[in-house]
Short mmCIF file of C-alpha atoms and ligand atoms in Angstrom, two decimals:
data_model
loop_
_atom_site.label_atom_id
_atom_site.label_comp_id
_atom_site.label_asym_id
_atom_site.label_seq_id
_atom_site.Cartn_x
_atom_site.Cartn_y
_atom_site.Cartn_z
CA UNK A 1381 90.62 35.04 -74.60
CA UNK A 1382 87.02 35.75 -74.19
CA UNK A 1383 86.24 39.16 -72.39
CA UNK A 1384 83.04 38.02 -71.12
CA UNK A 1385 83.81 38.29 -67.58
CA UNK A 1386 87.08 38.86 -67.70
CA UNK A 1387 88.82 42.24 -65.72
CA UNK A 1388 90.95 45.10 -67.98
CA UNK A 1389 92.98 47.96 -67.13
CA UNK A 1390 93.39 50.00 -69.47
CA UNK A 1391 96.05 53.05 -68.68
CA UNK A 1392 95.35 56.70 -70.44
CA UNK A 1393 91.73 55.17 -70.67
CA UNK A 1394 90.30 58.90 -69.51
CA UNK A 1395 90.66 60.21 -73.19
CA UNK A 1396 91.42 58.92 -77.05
CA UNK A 1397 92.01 55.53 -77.78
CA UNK A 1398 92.28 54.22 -74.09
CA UNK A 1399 88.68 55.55 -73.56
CA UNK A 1400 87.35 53.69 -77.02
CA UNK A 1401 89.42 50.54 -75.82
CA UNK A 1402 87.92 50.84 -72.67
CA UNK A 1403 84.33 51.00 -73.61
CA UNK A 1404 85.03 48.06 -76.68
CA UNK A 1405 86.12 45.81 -74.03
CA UNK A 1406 83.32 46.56 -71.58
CA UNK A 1407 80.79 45.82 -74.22
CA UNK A 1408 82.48 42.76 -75.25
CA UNK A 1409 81.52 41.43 -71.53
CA UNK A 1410 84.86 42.82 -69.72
CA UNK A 1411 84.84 44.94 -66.21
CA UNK A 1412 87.22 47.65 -67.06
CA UNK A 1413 89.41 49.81 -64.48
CA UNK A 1414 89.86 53.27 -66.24
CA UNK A 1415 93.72 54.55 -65.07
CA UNK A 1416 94.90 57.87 -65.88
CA UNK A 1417 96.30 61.35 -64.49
CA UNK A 1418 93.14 63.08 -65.77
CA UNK A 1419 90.63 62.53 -63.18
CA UNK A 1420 87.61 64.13 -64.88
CA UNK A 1421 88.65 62.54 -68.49
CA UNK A 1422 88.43 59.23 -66.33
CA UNK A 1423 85.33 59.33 -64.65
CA UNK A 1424 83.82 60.19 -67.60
CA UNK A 1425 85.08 57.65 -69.41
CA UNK A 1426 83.38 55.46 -66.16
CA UNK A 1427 80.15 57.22 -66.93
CA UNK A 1428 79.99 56.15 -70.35
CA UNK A 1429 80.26 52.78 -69.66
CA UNK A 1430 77.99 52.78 -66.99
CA UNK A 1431 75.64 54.76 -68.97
CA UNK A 1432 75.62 51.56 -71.31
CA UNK A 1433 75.14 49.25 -68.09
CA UNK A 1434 78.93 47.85 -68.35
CA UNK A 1435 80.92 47.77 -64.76
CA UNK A 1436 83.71 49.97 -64.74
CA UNK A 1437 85.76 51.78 -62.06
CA UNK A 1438 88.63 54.71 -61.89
CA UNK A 1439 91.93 55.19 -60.69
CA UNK A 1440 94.00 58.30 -60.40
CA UNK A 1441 97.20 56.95 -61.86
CA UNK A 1442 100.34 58.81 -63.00
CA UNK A 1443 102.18 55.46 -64.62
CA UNK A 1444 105.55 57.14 -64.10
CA UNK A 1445 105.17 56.42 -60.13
CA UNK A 1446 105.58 52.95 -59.49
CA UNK A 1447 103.52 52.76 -56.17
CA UNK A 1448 100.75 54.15 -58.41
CA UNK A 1449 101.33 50.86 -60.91
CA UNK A 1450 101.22 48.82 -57.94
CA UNK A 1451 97.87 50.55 -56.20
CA UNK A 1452 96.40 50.32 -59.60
CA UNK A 1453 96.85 46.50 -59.77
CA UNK A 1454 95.62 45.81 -56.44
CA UNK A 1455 92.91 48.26 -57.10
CA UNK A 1456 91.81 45.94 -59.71
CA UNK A 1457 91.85 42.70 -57.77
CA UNK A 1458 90.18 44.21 -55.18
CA UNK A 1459 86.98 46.26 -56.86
CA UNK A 1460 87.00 43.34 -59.50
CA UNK A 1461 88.34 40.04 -58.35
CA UNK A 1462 91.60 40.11 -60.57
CA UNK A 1463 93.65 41.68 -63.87
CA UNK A 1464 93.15 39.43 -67.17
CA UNK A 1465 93.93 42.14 -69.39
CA UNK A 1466 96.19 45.29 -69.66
CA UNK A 1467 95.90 47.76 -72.22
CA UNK A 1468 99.27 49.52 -71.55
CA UNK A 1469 98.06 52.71 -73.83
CA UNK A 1470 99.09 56.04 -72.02
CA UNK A 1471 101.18 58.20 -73.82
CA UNK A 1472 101.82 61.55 -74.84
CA UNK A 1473 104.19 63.38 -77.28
CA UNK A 1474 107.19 65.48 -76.79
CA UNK A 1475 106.02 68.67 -78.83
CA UNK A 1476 107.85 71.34 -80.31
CA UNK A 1477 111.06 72.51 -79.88
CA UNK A 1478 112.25 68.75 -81.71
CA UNK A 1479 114.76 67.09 -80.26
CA UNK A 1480 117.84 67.93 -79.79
CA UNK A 1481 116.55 71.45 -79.03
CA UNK A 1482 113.90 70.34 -76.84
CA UNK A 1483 114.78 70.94 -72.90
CA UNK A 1484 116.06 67.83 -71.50
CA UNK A 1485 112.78 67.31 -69.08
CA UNK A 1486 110.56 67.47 -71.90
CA UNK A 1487 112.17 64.61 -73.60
CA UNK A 1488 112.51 62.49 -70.70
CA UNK A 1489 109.02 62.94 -69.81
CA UNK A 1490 108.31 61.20 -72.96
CA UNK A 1491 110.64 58.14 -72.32
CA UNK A 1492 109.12 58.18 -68.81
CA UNK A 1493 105.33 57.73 -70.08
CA UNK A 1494 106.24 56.09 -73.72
CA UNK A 1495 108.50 53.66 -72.34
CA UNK A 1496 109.65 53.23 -69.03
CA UNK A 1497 105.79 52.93 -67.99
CA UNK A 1498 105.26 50.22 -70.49
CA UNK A 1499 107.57 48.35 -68.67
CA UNK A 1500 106.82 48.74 -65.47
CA UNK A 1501 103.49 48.20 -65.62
CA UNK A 1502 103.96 44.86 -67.44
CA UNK A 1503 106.69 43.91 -64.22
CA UNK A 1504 103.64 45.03 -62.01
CA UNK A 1505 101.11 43.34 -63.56
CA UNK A 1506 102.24 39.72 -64.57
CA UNK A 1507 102.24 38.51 -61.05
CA UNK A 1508 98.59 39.41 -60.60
CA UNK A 1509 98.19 37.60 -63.75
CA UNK A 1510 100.20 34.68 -62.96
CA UNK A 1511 97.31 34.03 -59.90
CA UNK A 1512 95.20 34.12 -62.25
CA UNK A 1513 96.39 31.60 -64.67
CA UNK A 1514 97.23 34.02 -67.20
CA UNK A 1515 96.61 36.95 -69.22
CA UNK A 1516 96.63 39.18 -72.07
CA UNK A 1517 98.69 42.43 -72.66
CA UNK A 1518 99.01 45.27 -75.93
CA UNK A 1519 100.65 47.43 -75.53
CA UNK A 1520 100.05 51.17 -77.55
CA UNK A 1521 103.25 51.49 -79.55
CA UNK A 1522 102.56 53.40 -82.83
CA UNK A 1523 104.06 53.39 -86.68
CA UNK A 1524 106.58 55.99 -85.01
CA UNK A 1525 107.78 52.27 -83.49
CA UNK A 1526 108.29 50.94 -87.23
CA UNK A 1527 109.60 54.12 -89.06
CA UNK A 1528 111.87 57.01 -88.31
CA UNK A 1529 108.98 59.59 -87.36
CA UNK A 1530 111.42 62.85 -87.69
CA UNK A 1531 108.77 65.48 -86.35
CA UNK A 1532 109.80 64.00 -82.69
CA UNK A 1533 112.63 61.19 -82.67
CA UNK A 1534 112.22 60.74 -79.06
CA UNK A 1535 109.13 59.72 -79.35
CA UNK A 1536 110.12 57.50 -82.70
CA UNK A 1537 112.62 55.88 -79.81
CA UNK A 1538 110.31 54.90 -77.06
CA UNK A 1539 108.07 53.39 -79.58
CA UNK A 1540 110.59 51.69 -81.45
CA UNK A 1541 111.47 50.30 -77.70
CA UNK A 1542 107.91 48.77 -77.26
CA UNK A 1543 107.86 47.28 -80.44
CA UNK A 1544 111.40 45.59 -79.22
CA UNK A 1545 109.94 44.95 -75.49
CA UNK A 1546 106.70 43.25 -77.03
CA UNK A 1547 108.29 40.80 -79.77
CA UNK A 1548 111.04 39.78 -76.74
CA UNK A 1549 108.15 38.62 -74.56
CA UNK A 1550 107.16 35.88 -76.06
CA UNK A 1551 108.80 33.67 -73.88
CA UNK A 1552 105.70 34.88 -71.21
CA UNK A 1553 102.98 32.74 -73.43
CA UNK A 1554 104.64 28.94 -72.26
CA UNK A 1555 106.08 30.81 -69.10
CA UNK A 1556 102.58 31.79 -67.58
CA UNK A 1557 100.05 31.90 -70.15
CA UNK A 1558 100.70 35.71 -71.16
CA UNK A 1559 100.33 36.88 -74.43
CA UNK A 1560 101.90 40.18 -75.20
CA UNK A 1561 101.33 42.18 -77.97
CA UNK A 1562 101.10 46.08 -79.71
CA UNK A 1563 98.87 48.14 -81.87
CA UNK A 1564 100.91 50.62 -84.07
CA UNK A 1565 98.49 52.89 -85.17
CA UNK A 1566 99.01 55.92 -87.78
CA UNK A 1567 97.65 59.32 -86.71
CA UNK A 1568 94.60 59.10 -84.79
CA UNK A 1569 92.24 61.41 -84.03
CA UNK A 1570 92.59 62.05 -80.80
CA UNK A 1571 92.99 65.28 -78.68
CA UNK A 1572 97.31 64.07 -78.69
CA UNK A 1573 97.57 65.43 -82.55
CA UNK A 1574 96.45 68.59 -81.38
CA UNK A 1575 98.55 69.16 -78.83
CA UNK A 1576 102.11 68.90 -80.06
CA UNK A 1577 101.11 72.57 -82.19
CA UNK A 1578 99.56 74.40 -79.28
CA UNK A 1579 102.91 75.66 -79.08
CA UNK A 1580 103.10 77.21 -82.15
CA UNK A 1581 101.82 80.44 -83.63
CA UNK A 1582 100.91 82.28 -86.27
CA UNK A 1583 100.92 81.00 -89.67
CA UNK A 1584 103.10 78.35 -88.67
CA UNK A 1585 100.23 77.40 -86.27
CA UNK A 1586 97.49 78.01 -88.97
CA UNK A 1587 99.15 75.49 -91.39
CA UNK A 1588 99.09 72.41 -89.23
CA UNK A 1589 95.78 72.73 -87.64
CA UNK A 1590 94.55 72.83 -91.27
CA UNK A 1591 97.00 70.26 -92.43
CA UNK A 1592 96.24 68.06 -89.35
CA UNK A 1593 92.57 68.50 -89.95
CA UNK A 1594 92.30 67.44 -93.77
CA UNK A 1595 94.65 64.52 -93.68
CA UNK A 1596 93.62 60.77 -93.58
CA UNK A 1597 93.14 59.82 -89.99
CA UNK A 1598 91.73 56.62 -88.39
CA UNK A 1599 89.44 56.99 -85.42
CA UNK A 1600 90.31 55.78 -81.72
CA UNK A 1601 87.17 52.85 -82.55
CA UNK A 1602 89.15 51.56 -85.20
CA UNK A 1603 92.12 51.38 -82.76
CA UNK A 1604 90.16 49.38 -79.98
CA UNK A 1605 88.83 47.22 -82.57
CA UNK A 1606 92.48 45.66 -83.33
CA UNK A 1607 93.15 45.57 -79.19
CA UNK A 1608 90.12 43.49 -79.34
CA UNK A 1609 91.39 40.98 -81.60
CA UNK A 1610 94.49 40.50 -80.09
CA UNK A 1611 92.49 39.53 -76.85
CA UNK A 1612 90.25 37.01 -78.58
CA UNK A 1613 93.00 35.50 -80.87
CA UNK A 1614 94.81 33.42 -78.65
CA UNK A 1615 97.18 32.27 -81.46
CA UNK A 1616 98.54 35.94 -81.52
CA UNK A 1617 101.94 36.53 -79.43
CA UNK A 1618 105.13 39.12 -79.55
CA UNK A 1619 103.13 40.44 -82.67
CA UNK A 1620 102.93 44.24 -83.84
CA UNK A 1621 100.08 45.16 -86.03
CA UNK A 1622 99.91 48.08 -88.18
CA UNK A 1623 97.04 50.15 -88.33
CA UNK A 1624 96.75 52.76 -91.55
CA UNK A 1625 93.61 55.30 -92.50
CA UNK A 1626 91.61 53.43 -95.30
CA UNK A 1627 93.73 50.13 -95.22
CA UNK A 1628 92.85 46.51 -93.87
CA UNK A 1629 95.30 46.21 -90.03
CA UNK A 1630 97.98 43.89 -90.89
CA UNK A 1631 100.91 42.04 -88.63
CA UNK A 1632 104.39 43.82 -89.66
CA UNK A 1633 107.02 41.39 -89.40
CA UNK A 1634 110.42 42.16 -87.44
CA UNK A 1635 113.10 43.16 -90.55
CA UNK A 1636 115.33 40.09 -89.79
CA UNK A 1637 114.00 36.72 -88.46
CA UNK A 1638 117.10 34.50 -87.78
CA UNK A 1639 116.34 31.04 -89.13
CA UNK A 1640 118.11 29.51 -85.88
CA UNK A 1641 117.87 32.35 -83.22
CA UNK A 1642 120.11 30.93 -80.21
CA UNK A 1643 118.26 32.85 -77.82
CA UNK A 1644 114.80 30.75 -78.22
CA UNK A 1645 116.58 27.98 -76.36
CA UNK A 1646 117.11 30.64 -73.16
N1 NAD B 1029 96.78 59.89 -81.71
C1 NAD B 1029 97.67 59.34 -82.53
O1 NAD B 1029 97.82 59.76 -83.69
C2 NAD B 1029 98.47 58.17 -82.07
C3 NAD B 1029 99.12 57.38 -83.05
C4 NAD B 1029 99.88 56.30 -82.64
C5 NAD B 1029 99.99 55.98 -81.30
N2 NAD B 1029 99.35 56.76 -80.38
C6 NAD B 1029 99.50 56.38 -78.98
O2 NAD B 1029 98.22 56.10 -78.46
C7 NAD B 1029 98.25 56.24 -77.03
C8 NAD B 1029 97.03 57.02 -76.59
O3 NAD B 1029 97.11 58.31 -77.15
P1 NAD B 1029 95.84 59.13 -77.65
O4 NAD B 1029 96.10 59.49 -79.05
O5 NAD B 1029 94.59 58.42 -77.27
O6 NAD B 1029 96.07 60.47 -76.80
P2 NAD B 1029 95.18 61.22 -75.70
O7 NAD B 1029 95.96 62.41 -75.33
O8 NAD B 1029 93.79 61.38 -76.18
O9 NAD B 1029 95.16 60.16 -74.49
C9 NAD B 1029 96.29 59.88 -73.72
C10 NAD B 1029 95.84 59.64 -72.29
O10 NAD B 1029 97.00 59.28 -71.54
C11 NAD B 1029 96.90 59.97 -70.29
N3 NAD B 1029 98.22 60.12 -69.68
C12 NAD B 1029 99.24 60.93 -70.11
N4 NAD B 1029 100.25 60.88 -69.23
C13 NAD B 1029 99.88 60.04 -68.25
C14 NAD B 1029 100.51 59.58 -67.06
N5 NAD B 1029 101.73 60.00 -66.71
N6 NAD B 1029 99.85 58.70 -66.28
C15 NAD B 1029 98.62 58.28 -66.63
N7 NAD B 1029 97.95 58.69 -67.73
C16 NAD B 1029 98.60 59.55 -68.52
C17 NAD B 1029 96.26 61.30 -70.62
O11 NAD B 1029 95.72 61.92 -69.47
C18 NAD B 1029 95.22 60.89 -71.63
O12 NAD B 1029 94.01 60.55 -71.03
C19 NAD B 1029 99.59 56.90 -76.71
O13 NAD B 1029 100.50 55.92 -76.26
C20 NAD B 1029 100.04 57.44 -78.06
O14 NAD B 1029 101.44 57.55 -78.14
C21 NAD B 1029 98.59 57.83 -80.73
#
């Protein structure tokens, strides 16, 4: 798909990655609607855009509330005409204690955001799509969604289950034109790294801000630069691509491919 006048939402767009998706896509020709909880993060994410004469708009969204899903759809079709594209990115981590020590609300919060958001916005969104003939999704999984990530297996889960949720769409491409796909990116340098050690103190605290700091990281441009291509590649579907500091992207392929999967004939 061509963004060039095309409409995006882009959740978690008021910081990180969903900020550089957001402006990528508005200068590739898209309107974008900027949804997140952080109100200042995205307005200014709206300036930005604006300041480079794109058209973009904000919602206050918390993507754990359906009715805010739902408002943020019709938002869309009504500032912009319709949804073509959904960058389903918002996401946070669980932070220290680890799981199984972390309180049980913390680690819900993060299948609430990492996962059960995903979903619902996607349930949300395809029938605005459908009127439009179809559409594009990626989703923001992460290599947490390809790998046991140990610092926060709850995390490792929900990303694990949009990997899953994304290569069992496919179906939506000859259903109603909707191509689904995710970005699993390695550590990014975004203000989320930073958070998970705000907890911590000390020396303990002193060690990763200076091991965070010094290691490899890509940067969220790099990140918006593979959502782009899954928008313009129409040949891409159910697909996962794997993004790592210093190394080409590259499609990682599910671990077992059946050679006559039954359910393909659902
Ligand atoms: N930074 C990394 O190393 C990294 C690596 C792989 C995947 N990811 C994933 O990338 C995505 C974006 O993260 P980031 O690194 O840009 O972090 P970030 O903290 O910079 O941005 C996340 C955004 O999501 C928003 N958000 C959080 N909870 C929300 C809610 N309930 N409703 C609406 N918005 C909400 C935040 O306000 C923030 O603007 C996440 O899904 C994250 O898991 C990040």
């Amino acid at each position: 798909m061509d963004p060039k006048g095309k409409v995006a939402i882009v959740t978690g767009g008021g910081s990180g990655i969903g900020r550089a998706t957001a402006c990528t896509l508005s200068r590739a020709g898209a309107a974008v609607v900027v949804a997140d909880v952080d109100e200042d993060g995205g307005r200014e994410t709206v300036r930005l855009i604006e300041s480079e004469g794109g058209r973009a708009a904000f919602v206050p969204v918390d993507v754990t509330r359906w009715e805010d899903l739902e408002r943020m759809v019709s938002f869309a079709e009504e500032t912009f005409g319709g949804v073509d594209i959904l960058h389903n990115n918002a996401g946070v981590a669980t932070g220290r204690p680890r799981f199984p020590d972390a309180p049980r609300e913390r680690w819900e919060r993060t299948l609430d955001i990492d996962l059960w958001a995903v979903i619902a916005a996607i349930q949300v969104v395809v029938p605005a799509m459908r009127r439009r003939g179809g559409g594009v999704i990626v989703n923001t999984a992460s290599l947490a969604g390809v790998m046991g990530y140990q610092p926060d297996p709850v995390y490792c889960a929900a990303k694990h289950g949009v990997v899953g949720l994304t290569r069992a769409l496919v179906f939506l491409k000859d259903e109603a034109g909707i191509r689904v796909n995710c970005i699993c990116p390695g550590v990014v340098d975004t203000p989320l790294i930073y958070r998970g050690i705000q907890s911590l103190e000390g020396q303990e605290r002193d060690y990763w801000e200076t091991y965070i700091r010094n290691m490899p990281k890509l940067q969220p441009e790099d990140v918006a630069e593979a959502v782009l291509t899954f928008v313009r590649d129409d040949s891409l579907n159910g697909e996962a691509m794997g993004l790592l500091p210093g190394s080409a992207p590259r499609l990682i392929p599910p671990a077992i491919k059946l050679e006559r999967d039954p359910s393909q004939r659902l």
